[in-house]
CSV table of C-alpha atoms in Angstrom, one decimal:
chain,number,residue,atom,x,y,z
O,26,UNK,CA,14.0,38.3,6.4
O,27,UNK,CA,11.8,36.4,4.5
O,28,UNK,CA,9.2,32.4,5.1
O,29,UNK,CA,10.6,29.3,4.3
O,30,UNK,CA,7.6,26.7,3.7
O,31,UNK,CA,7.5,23.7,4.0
O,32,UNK,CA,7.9,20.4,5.8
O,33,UNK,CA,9.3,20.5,8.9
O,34,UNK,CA,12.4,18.2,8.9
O,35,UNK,CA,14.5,18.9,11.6
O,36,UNK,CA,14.6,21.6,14.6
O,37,UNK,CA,18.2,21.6,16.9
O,38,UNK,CA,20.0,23.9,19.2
O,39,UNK,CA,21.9,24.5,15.8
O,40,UNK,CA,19.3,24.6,12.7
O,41,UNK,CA,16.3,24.5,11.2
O,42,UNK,CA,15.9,22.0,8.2
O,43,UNK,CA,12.6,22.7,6.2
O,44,UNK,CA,11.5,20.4,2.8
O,45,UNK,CA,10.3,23.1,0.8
O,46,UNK,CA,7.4,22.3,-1.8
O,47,UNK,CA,10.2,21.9,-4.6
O,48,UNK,CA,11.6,19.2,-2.5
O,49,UNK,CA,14.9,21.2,-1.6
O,50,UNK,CA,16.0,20.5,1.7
O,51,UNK,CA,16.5,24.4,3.1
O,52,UNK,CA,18.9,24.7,6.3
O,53,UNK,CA,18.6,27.9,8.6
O,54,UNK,CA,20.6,28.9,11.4
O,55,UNK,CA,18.8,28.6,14.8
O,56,UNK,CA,20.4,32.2,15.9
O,57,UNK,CA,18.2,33.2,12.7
O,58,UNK,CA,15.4,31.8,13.3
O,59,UNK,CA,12.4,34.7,14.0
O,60,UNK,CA,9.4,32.0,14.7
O,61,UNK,CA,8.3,29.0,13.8
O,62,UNK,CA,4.4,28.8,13.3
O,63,UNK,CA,2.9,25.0,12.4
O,64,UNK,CA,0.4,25.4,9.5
O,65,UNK,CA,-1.1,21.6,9.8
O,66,UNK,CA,-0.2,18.9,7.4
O,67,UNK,CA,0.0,18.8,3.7
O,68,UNK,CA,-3.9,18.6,2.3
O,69,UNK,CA,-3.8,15.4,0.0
O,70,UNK,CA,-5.4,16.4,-3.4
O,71,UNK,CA,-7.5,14.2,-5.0
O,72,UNK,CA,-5.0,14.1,-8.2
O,73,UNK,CA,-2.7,12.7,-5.5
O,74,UNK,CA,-5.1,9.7,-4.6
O,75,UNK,CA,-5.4,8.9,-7.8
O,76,UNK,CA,-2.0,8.5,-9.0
O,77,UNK,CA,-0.7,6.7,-6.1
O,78,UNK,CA,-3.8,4.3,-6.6
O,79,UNK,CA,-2.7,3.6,-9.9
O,80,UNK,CA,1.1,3.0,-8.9
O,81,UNK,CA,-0.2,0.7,-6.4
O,82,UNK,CA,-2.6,-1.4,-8.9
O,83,UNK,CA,0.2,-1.2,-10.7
O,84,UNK,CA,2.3,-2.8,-8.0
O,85,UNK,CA,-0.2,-5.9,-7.0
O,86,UNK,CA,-2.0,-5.8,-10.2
O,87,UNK,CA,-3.3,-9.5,-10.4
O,88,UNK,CA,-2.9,-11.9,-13.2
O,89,UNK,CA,-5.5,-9.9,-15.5
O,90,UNK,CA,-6.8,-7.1,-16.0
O,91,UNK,CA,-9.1,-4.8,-18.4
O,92,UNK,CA,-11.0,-1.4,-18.4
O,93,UNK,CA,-15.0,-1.0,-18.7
O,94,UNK,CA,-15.6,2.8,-18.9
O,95,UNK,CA,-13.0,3.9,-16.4
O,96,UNK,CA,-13.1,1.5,-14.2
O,97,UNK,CA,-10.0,-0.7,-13.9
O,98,UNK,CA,-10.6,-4.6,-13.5
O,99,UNK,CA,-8.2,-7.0,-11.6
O,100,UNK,CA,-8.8,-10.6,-11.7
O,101,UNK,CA,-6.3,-12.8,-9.5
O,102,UNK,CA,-7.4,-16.2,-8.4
O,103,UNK,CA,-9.8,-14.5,-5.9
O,104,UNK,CA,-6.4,-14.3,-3.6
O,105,UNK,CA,-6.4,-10.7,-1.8
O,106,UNK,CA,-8.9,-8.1,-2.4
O,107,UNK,CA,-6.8,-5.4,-4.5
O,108,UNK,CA,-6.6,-8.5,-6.9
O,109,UNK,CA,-9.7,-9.2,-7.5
O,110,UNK,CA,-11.9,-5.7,-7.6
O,111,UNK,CA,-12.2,-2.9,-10.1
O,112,UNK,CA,-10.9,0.8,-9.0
O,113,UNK,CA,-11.8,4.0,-10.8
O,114,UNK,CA,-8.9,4.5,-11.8
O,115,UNK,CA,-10.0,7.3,-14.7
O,116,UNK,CA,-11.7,10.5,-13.6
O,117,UNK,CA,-15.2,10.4,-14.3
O,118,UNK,CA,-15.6,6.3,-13.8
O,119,UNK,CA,-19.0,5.7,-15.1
O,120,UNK,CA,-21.4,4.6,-12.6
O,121,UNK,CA,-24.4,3.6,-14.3
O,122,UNK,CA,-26.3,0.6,-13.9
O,123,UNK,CA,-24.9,-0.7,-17.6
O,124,UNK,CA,-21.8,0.1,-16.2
O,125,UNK,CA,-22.0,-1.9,-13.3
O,126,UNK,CA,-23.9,-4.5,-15.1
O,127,UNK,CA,-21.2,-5.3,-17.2
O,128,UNK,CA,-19.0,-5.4,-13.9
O,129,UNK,CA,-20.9,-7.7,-12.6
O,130,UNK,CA,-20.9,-9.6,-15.5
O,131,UNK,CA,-17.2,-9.8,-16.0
O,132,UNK,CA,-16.5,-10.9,-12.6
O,133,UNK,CA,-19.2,-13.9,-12.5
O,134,UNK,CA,-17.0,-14.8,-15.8
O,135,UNK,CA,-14.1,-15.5,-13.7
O,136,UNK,CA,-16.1,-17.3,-10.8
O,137,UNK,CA,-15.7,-13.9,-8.3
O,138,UNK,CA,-17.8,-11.6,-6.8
O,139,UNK,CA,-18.1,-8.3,-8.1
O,140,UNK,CA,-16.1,-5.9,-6.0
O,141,UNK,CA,-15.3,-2.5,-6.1
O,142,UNK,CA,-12.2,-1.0,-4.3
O,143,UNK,CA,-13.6,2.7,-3.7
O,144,UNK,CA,-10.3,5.2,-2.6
O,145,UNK,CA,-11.7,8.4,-0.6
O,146,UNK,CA,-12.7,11.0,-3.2
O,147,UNK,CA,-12.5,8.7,-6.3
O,148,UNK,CA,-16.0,6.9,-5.9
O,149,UNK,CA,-18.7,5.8,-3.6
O,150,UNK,CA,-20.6,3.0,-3.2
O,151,UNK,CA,-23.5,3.1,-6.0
O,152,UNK,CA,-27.1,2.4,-4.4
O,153,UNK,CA,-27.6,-1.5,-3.4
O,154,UNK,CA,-23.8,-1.6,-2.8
O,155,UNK,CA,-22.6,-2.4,0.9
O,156,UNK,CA,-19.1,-1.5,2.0
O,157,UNK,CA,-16.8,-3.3,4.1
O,158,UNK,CA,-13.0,-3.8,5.0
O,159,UNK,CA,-12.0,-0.1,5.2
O,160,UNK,CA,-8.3,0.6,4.7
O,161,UNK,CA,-5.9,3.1,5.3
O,162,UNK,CA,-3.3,3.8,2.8
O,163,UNK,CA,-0.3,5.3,4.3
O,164,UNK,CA,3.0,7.1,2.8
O,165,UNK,CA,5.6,9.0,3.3
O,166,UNK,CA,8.9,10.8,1.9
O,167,UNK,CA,11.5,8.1,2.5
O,168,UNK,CA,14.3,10.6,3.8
O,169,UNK,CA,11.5,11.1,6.7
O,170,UNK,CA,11.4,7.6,7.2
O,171,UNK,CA,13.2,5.7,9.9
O,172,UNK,CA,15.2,3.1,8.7
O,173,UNK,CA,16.0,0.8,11.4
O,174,UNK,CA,18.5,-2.1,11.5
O,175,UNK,CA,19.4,-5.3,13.2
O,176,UNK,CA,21.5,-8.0,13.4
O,177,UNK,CA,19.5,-10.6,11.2
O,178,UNK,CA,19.9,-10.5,8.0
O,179,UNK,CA,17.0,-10.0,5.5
O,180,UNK,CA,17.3,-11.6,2.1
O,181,UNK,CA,15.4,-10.1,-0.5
O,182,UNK,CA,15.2,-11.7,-4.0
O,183,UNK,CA,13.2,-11.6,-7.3
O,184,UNK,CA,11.2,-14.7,-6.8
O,185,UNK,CA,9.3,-15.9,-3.6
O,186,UNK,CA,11.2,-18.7,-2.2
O,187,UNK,CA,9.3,-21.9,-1.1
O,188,UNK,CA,10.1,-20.6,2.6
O,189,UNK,CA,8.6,-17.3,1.8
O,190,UNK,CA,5.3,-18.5,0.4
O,191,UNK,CA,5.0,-21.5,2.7
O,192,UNK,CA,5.1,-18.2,5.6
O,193,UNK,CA,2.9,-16.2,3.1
O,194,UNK,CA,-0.6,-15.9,5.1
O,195,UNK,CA,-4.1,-14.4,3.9
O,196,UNK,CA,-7.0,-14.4,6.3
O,197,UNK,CA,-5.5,-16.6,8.6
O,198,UNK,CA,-4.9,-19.5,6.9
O,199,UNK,CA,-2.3,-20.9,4.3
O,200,UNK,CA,-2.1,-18.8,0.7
O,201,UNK,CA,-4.4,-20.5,-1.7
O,202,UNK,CA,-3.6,-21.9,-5.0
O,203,UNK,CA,-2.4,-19.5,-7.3
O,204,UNK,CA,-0.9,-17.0,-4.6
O,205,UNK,CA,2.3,-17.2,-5.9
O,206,UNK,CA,1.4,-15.7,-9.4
O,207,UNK,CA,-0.2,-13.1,-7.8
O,208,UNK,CA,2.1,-12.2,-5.5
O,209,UNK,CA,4.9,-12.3,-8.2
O,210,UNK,CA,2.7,-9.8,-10.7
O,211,UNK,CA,4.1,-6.7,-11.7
O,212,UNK,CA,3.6,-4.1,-14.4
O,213,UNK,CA,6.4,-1.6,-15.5
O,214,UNK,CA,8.6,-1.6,-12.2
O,215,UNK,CA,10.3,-3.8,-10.2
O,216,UNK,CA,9.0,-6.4,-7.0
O,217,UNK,CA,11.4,-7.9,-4.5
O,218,UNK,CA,10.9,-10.7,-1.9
O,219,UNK,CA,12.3,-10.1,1.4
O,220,UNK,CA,12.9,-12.8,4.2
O,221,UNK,CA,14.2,-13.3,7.1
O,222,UNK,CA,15.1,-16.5,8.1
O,223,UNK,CA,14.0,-18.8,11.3
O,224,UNK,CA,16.5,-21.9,12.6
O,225,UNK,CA,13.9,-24.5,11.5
O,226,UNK,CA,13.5,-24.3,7.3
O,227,UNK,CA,10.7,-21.6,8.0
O,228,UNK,CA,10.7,-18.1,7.4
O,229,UNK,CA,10.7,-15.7,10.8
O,230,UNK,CA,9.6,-12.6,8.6
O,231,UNK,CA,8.3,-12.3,5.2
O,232,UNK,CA,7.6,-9.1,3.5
O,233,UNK,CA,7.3,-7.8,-0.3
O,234,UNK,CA,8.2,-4.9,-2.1
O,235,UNK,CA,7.4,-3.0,-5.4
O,236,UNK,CA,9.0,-0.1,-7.2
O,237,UNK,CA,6.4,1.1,-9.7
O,238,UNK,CA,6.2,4.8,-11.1
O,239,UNK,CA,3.2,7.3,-10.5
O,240,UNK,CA,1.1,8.8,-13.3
O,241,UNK,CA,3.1,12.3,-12.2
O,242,UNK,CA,6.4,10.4,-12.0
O,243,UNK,CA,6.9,10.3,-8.7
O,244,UNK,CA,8.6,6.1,-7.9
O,245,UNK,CA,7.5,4.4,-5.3
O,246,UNK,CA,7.7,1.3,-3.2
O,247,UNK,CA,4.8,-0.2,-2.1
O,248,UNK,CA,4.9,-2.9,0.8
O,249,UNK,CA,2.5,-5.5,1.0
O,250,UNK,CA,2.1,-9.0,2.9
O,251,UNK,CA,4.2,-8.4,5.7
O,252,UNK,CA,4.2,-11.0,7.8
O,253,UNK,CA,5.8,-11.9,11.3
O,254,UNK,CA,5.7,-15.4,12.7
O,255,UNK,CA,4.2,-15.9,16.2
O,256,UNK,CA,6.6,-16.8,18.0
O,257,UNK,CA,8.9,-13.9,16.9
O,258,UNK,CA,7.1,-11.3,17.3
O,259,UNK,CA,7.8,-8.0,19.7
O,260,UNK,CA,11.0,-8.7,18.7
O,261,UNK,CA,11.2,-5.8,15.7
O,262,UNK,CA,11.4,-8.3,12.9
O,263,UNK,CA,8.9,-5.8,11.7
O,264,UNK,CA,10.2,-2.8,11.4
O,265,UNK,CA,13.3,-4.4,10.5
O,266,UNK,CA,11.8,-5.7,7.4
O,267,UNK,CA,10.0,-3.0,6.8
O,268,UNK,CA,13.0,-1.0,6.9
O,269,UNK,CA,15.1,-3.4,4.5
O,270,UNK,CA,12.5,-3.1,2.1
O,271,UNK,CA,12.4,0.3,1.9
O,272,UNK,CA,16.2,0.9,1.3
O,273,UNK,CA,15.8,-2.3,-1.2
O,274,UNK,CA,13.2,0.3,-3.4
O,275,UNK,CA,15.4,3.4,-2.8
O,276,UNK,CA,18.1,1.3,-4.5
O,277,UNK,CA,16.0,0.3,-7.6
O,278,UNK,CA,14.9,4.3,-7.8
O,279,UNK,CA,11.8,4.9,-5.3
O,280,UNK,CA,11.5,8.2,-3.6
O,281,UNK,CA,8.5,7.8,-1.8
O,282,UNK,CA,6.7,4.5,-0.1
O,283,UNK,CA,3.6,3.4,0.7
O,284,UNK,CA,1.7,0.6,2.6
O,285,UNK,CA,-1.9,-0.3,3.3
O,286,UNK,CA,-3.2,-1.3,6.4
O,287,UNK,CA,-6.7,-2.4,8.1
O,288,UNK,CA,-7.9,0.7,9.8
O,289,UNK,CA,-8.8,-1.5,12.8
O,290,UNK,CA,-5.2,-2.6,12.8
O,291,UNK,CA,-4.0,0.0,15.7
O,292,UNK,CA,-1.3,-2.1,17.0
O,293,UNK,CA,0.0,-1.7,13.0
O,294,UNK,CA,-0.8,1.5,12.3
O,295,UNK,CA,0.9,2.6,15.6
O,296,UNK,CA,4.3,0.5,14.2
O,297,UNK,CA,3.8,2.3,10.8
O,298,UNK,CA,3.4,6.1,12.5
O,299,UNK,CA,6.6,5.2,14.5
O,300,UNK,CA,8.3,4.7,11.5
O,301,UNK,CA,7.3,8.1,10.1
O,302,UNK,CA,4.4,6.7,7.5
O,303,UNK,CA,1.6,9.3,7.6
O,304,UNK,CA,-2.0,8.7,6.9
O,305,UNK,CA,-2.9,9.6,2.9
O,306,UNK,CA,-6.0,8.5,2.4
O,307,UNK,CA,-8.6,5.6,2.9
O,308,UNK,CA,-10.2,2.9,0.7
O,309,UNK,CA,-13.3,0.4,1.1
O,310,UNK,CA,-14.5,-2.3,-0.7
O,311,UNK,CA,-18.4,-3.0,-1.9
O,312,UNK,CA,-20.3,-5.5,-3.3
O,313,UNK,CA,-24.1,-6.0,-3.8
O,314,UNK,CA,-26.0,-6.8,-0.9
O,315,UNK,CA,-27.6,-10.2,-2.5
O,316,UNK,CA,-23.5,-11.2,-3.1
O,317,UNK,CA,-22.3,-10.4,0.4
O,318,UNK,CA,-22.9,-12.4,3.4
O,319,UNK,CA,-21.0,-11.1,7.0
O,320,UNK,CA,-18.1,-8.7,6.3
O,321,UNK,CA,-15.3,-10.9,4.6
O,322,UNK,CA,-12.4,-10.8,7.5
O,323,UNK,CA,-9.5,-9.0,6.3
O,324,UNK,CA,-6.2,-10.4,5.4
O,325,UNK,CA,-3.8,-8.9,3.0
O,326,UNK,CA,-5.7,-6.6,1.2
């Protein structure tokens, strides 16, 4: 006899399928099955965090960017947060106050406020900093993931249609100038569109994916600004897009996917458990207190 660990995949009247830690689906009779003992979930290391962070900068990266000592900067037209904050991207992100002065500094350049996007375990909010918008970053395996189909078709192209960015929504209102060049940013992987159509020349669902590659080589697809018109939704337009998207980045070579979602958001993060996403990890933003007024409502972050 001997253990088989690993992630439990399947458990029937006929087998056992466990994903071991090499990522090799292993099958066992149930007649040969001894016991089955639950050791928890995977613990996320913080190596982990980081390289998914940076596949995901990667992924929505803005229309600029540049390092001050460790920190990575993204400037985008002040449209979303993740465009417009710097991340500690390197270990060891320098947190001094030149540091931080010279964030500061470069942001005022571009007519933002300095803001930090702080991932658990990668950095916290530096004294005179307040955070806000905390957000839950959630992945899985995609052969764990449900992939669910439907009738409508969802169209998924290279560029964002006019359709697709008219339906294209950040904090409630209409995307700002310059949304589309965000939204259509991309370094070293590939970023898709995804739409489904309504009967007027509106868009019933909009969604977007991106296929970049991990630090430790690990591809993923990232989904961001998934949206649902009001009058369609309960319907599972959803996680119908959702779904699309995801077999959309296993096609261009992703293994793994990820998504990021308001941690208020239970009605979301409820849709994205049901799917099979797991939590990974959280991140907040922060700014200064004299450069923040009320917490900034969320949109897509």
């Amino acid at each position: 006899m001997t253990d088989v660990i690993g992630e439990l995949v399947s458990a029937d009247a006929d087998a056992v399928s466990v994903r071991g830690r090499d990522g090799v689906l292993v099958q066992v009779a149930a007649e040969r099955v001894v016991a089955l003992k639950p050791l928890g979930p995977k613990p996320i290391r913080t190596s982990e965090i980081r390289s998914l962070e940076a596949a995901a900068a990667d992924g929505w990266p803005g229309v600029e960017r540049e390092w001050i000592d460790g920190w990575q900067l993204r400037f985008g037209h002040g449209f979303t947060g993740r465009a417009n904050s710097a991340i500690p991207l390197e270990p060891g992100a320098s947190t001094t106050a030149e540091t931080l002065a010279q964030i500061i500094d470069r942001y005022a350049a571009h007519g933002l406020p300095p803001t930090l996007s702080l991932p658990d375990r990668l950095g916290s909010a530096p004294a005179g900093w307040r955070t806000y918008n905390e957000t839950a970053v959630m992945a899985a395996d995609i052969s764990n993931l449900v992939l669910r189909e439907g009738e409508l078709a969802v169209d998924v192209t290279a560029q964002p249609t006019e359709e697709w960015l008219t339906s294209l929504r950040y904090q409630g209102r209409e995307a700002p100038e310059g949304a589309a060049e965000v939204a259509s940013a991309i370094r070293g992987g590939t970023v898709g569109f995804g739409m489904i159509a309504a009967r007027s020349s509106s868009a019933a669902a909009v969604g977007r994916a991106a296929v970049t590659t991990a630090p430790d080589g690990r591809c993923w697809v990232g989904l961001t600004s998934l949206w649902v018109s009001p009058e369609h939704r309960r319907n599972g337009l959803g996680t119908l897009m959702c779904g699309e998207l995801v077999r959309w980045g296993r096609g261009h070579g992703a293994t793994h996917a990820y998504l990021q979602v308001a941690v208020d958001n239970t009605e979301a993060v409820a849709l994205y458990r049901d799917l099979g996403f797991v939590d990974h990890h959280h991140y907040r933003y922060a700014r200064p207190e004299n450069a923040i007024g009320p917490n900034p409502v969320g949109g897509i972050r």
